XYZ file of C-alpha atoms in Angstrom:
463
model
C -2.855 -3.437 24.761
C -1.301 -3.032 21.318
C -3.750 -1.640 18.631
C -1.369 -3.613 15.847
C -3.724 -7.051 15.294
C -0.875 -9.538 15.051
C -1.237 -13.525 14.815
C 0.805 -15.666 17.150
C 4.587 -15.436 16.983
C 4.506 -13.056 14.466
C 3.364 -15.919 11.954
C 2.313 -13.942 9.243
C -0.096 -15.647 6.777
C 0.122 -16.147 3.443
C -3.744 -14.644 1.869
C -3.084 -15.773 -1.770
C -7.133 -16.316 -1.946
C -7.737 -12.624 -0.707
C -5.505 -11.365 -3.329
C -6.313 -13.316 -5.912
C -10.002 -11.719 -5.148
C -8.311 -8.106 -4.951
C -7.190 -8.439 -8.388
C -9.992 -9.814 -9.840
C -12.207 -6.662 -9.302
C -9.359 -4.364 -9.617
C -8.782 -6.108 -12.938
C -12.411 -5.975 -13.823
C -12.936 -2.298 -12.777
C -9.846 -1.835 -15.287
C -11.732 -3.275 -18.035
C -14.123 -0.439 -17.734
C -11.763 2.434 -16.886
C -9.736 3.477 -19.673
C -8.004 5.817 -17.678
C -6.821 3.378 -15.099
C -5.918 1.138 -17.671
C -3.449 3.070 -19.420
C -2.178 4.471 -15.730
C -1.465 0.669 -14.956
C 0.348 0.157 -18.107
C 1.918 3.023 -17.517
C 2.815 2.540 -13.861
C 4.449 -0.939 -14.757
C 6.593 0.076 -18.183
C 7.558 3.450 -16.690
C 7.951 2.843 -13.074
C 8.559 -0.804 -12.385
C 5.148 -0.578 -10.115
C 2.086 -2.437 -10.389
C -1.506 -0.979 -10.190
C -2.096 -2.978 -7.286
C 0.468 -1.579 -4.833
C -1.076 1.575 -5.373
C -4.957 0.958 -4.509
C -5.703 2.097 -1.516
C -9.023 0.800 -1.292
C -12.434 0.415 -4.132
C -15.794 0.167 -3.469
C -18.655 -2.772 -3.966
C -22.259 -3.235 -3.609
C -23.500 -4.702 -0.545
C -23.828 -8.535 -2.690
C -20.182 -8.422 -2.251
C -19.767 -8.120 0.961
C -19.903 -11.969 1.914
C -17.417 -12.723 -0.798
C -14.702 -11.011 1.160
C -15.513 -12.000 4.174
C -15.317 -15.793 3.143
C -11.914 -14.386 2.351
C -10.675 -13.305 5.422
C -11.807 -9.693 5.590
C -13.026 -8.004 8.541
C -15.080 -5.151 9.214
C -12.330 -2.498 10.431
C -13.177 0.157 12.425
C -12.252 3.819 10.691
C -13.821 7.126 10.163
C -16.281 6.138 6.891
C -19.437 7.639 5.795
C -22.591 5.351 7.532
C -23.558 3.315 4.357
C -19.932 2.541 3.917
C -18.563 -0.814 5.598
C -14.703 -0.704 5.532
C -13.068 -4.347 5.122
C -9.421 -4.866 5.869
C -7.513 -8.330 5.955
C -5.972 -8.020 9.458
C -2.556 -9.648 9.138
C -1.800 -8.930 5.607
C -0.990 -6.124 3.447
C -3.506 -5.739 1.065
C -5.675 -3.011 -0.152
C -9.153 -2.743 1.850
C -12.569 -2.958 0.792
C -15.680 -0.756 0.374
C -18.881 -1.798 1.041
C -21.197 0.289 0.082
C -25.160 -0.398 1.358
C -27.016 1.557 -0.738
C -25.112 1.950 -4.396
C -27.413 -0.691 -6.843
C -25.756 -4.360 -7.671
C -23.080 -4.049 -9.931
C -20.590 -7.098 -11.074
C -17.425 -4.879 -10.504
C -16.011 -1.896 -8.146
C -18.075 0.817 -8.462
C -15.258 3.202 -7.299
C -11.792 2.752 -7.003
C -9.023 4.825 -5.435
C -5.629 5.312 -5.762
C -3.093 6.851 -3.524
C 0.005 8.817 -4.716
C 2.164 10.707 -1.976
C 0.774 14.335 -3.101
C -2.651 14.994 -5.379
C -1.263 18.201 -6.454
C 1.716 16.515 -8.221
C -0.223 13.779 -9.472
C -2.653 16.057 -11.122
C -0.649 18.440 -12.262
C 1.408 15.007 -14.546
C -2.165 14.346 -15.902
C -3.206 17.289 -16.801
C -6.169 16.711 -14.537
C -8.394 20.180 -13.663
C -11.019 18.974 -11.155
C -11.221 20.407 -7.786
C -10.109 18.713 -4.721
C -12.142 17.882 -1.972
C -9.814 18.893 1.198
C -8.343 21.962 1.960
C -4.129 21.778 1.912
C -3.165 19.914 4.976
C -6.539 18.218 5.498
C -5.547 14.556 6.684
C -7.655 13.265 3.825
C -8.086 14.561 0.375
C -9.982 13.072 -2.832
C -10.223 14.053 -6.240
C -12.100 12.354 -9.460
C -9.935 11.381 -11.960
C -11.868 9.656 -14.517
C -15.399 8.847 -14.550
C -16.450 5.831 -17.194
C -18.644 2.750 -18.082
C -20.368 3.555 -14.102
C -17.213 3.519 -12.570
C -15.499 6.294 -10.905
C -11.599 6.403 -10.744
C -10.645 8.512 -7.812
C -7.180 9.620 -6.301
C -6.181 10.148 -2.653
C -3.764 12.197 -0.297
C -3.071 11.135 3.448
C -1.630 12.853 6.164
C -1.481 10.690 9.220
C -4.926 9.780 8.801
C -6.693 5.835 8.199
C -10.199 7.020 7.561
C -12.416 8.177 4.519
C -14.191 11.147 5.829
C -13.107 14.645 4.563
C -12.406 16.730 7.479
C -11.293 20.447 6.942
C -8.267 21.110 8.754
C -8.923 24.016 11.595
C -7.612 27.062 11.555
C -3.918 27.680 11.677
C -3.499 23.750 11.120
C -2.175 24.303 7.458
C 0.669 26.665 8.830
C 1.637 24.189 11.724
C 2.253 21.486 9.379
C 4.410 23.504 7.130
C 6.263 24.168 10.199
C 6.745 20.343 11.465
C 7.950 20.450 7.763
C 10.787 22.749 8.839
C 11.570 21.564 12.470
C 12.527 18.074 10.712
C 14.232 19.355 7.750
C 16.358 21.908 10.055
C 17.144 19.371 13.217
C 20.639 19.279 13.786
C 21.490 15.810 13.343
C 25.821 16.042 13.919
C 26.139 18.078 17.570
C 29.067 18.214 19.280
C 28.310 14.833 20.675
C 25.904 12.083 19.930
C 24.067 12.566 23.605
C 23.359 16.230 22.615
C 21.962 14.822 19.034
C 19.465 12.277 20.334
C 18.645 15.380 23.221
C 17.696 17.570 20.256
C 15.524 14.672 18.455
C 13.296 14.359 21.255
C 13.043 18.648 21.661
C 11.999 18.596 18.097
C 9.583 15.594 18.248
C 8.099 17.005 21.622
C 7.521 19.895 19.377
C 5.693 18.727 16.170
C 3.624 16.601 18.430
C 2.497 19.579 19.866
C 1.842 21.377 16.562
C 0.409 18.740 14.657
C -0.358 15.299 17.133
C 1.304 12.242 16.857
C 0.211 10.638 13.423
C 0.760 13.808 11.355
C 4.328 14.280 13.240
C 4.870 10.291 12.255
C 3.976 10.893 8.754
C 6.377 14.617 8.111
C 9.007 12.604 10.021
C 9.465 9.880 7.890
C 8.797 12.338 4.698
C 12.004 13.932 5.654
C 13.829 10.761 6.514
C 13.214 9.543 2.853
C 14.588 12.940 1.521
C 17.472 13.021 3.383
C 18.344 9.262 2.660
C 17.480 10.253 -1.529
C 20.204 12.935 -1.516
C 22.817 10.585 -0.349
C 21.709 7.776 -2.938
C 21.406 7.957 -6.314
C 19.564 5.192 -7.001
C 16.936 6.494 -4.900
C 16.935 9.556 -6.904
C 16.655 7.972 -10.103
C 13.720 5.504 -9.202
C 11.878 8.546 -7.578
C 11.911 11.025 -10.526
C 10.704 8.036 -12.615
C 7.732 7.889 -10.245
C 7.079 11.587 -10.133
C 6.743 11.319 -13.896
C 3.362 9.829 -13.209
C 2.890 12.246 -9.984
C 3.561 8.858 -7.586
C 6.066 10.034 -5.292
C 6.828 7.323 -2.377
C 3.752 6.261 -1.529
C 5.062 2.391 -2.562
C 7.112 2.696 0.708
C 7.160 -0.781 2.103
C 9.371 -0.056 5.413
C 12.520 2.259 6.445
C 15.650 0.605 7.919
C 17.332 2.431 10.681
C 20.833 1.241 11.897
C 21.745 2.013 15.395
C 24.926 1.790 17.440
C 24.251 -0.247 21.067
C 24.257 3.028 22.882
C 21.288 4.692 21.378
C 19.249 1.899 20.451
C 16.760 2.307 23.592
C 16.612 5.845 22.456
C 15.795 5.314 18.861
C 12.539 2.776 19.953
C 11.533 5.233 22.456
C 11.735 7.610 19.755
C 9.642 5.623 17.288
C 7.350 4.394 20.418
C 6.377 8.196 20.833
C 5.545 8.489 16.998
C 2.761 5.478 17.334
C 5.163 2.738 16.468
C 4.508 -0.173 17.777
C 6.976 -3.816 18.664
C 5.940 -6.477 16.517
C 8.757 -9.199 15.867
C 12.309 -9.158 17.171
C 14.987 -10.706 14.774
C 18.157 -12.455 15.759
C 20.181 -14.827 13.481
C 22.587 -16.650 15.461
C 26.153 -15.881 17.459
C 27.989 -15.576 13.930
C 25.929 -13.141 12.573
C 25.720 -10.812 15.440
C 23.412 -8.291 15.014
C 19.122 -8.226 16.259
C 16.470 -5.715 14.662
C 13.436 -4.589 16.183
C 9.990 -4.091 13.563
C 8.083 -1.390 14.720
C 4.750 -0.437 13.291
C 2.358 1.893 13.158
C -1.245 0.994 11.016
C -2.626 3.996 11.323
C 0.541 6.316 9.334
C 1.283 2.827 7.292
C 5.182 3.304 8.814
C 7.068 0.236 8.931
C 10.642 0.004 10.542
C 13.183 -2.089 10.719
C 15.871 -1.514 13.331
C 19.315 -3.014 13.320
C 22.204 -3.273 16.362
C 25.103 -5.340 17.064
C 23.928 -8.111 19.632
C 25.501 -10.313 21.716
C 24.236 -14.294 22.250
C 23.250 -13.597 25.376
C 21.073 -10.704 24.261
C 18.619 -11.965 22.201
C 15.790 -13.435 24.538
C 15.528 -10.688 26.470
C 14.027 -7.100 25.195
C 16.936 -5.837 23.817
C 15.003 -2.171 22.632
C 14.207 -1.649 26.563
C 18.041 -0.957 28.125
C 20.962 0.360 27.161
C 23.180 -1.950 25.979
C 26.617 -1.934 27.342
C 29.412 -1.115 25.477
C 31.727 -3.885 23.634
C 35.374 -4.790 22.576
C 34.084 -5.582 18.606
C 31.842 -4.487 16.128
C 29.742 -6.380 13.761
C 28.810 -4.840 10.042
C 25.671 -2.605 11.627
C 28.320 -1.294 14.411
C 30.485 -0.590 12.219
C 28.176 0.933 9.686
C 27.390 3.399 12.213
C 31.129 4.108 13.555
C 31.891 5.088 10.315
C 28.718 6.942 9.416
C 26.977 7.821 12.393
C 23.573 6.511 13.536
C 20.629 6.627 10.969
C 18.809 8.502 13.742
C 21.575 11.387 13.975
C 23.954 11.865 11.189
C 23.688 8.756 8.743
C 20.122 8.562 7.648
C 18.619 6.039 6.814
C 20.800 2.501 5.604
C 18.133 1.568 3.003
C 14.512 2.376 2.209
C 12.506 -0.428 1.010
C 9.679 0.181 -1.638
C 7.159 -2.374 -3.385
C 8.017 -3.153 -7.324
C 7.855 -5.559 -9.821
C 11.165 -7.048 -8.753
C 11.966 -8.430 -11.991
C 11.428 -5.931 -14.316
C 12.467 -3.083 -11.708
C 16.227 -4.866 -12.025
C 15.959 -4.882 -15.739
C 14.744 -0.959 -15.831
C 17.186 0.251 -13.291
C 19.755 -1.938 -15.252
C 18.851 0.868 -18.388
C 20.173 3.627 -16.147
C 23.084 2.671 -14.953
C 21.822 1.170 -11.778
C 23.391 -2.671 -11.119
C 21.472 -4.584 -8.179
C 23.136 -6.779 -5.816
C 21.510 -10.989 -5.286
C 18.538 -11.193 -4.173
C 18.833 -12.231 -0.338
C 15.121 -13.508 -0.623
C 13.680 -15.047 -3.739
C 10.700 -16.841 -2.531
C 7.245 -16.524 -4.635
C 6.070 -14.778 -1.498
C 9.233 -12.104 -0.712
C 11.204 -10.940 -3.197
C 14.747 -9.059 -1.990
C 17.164 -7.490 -3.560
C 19.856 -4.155 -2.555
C 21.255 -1.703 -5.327
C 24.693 -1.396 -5.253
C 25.887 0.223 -2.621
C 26.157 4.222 -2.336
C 29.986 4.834 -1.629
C 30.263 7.391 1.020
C 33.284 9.415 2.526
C 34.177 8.823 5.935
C 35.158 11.436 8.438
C 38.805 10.705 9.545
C 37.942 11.392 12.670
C 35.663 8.476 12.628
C 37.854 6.190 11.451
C 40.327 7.328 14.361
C 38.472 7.067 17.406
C 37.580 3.322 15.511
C 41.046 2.571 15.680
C 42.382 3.508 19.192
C 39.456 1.165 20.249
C 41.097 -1.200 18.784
C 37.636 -2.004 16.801
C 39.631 -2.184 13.322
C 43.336 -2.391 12.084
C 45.369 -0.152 10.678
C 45.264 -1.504 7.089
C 41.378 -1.236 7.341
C 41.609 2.236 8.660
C 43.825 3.690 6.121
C 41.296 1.773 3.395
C 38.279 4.014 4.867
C 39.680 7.244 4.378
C 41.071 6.879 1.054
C 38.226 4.704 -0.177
C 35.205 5.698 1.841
C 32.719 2.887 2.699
C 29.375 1.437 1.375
C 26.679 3.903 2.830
C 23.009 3.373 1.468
C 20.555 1.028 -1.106
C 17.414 1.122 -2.457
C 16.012 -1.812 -1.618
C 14.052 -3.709 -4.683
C 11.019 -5.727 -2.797
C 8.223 -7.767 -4.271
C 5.494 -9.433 -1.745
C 2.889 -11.730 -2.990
C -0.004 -13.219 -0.819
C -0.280 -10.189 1.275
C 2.746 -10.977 3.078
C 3.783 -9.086 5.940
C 6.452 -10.715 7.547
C 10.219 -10.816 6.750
C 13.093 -13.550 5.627
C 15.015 -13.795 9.193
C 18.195 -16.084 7.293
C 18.161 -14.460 4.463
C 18.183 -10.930 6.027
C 21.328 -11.958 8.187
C 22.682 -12.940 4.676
C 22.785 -9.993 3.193
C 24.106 -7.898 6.691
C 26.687 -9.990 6.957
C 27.501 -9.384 2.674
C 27.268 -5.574 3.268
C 29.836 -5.719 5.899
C 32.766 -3.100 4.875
C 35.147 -4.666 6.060
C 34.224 -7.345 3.909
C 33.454 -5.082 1.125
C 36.402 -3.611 1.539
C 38.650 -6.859 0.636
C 36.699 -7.710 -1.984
C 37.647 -4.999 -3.752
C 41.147 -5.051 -2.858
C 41.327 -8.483 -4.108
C 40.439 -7.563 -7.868
């Protein structure tokens, strides 16, 4: 029985009304926070982020409570103090609610809360003193940031955990994370062969899993992912030091987009499966395109991700994440991608990382560094999608050799990929509206199919 609450097909709705009622109070408790006001301001001339991507949650008095229901909230079941009714919308992405039953009436959020990736950093930009509530490594911390006109501004730090309830973290708990820290930093992602690097993945998950469980192990994992994907893109670098200015870090993550060659595929959902990732939609855009993705998610972490492979026709109504797929005469751009890289699981990284902006003004502001961004390959007023430029890599000769005796790509295009190297990584510019959860299955095959390097490739030859 999945835990993910999913609506038929994968028809993800569009909950304009329930957001329109999110920012309402979050607008209202904004009025009467100075502090979060200029933070907001701040967060959308400095970052290219709005306020509202990075609420976690606020609270309300108990008059409230039917309001939000009428909107499509439901009571979700999480660790919470007993006078506090948590309300989530259960197929969009939205920030929940707070209900709290004994706090007096009051017109606006009494409390609001506000979730960058690490307190310590965010604190330490504000110049912010107050003591934290949760040990280091406790799966929930909270500390007051501004207290004004009866409302309380308050800031978060998660680790693996959905819940409200401030649990200290047991002894020896603190060094076991910092460990998991280390086993996923240190795995040894290029072996002498790709069996022996998958082999090792699953050591070093078994591993953290044991330190730490499953949804702290989920969390580091992905932590690390980013990082390693950030030092191999510069645009990612860029857009993150402007969010550490306010003390943000990634915490905007919308989803993380693993490509995978045909052999390892199986592995890398069985690998996600064992972090708490979940199937949710399978994607497949037609014969000419060529290539499926899995979603996986897991609600508790908040870890989206979107898994590419090459597919054949004859591939795509069956489960396609649940065999090993056989080996083929061609390969498509995410093939490709990863014969010239290696897999995002092993020695790649992740293709792209996918964060929630303004999309608009994030174009214009990355524009100011330097930063170009590709068309958008969704422009709906719902889903907003857009790649940086590409992150040239080098390619491994060797690579580009055992390519070539399979006869997978020509000599002209060989010789092109060692002396030019090959599009490697994005930063994906996304903007969702109406809580949307869901993803543009055309337009997504668009924008594989653009990011081709082969394709790539004689583009730039012809200019």
């Amino acid at each position: 029985m999945s835990s993910l609450q999913t609506p038929d097909n994968f028809n993800w709705p569009l909950a304009y009304e329930a957001e329109a009622l999110l920012s309402t109070y979050i607008n209202a408790f904004l009025e009467r926070n100075s502090f979060a006001r200029t933070l907001a301001q701040r967060m959308h001339a400095e970052t290219g982020t709005e306020f509202f991507e990075w609420t976690d949650s606020f609270v309300v008095s108990k008059g409230h409570e039917a309001t939000f229901r009428a909107a499509g909230f439901v009571t979700e079941q999480v660790e919470a103090p007993a006078h506090i009714i948590v309300l989530a919308h259960p197929h969009a992405m939205l920030p929940r609610v707070r209900v709290c039953t004994r706090s007096p009436e009051s017109t606006a959020p009494i409390a609001l809360l506000i979730r960058p990736e690490f307190l310590a950093d965010f604190m330490g930009r504000h110049g912010l003193t107050g003591d934290i509530e949760g040990a280091p490594c406790a799966r929930f911390r909270t500390v007051t940031v501004s207290q004004e006109n009866g409302t309380t501004l308050r800031a978060c730090e998660r680790l693996g955990y959905r819940g409200f309830l401030v649990h200290e973290p047991p002894a020896g708990f603190a060094a076991a994370v910092l460990q998991v820290r280390e086993l996923w930093r240190t795995r040894k992602r290029d072996c002498a062969n790709d069996d022996e690097g998958v082999q090792q993945a699953f050591v070093v998950l078994d591993r953290c899993i044991g330190l730490v469980g499953r949804d702290v192990a989920c969390e580091l994992f992905f932590a690390e992912e980013r990082d390693f994907w950030m030092f191999r893109n510069r645009a990612g670098r860029v857009q993150k030091r402007r969010q550490d200015q306010l003390g943000l870090g990634w915490a905007n993550h919308d989803h993380h987009t693993f490509r995978c060659s045909r052999r390892y595929f199986p592995d890398l959902v069985k690998f996600m499966e064992k972090l708490g990732l979940e199937k949710r939609e399978r994607f497949y855009a037609g014969a000419e395109a060529g290539w499926g993705a899995q979603v996986m998610e897991t609600a508790t972490v908040g870890i989206v991700v979107f898994a590419d492979v090459d597919l054949l026709p004859e591939e795509v109504n069956e489960d396609y994440a649940a065999k090993r797929l056989p080996e083929v005469s061609f390969v498509r751009t995410v093939g490709l991608w990863c014969g010239l890289h290696g897999d995002s699981f092993l020695q790649a990284g992740m293709h792209h990382l996918e964060a929630r902006f303004n999309h608009p003004l994030l174009r214009e502001q990355l524009a100011a560094e330097g930063i170009a961004t590709m068309k958008p390959f969704s422009d709906f007023p719902f889903l907003k999608q857009a790649f940086t430029e590409g992150e040239r890599w080098k390619v491994d000769p060797r690579r580009v050799e055992v390519l070539l005796q399979k006869g997978l790509i020509t000599p002209p295009q060989a010789a092109g990929f060692v002396k030019d190297g090959a599009i490697g990584s994005h930063l994906e510019n996304l903007e969702r509206k109406g809580g949307f959860k869901g993803f543009n299955q055309k337009a997504v095959s668009a924008i594989i199919a653009a990011t081709d390097p082969r394709k790539v490739q004689e583009a730039a030859h012809a200019h």
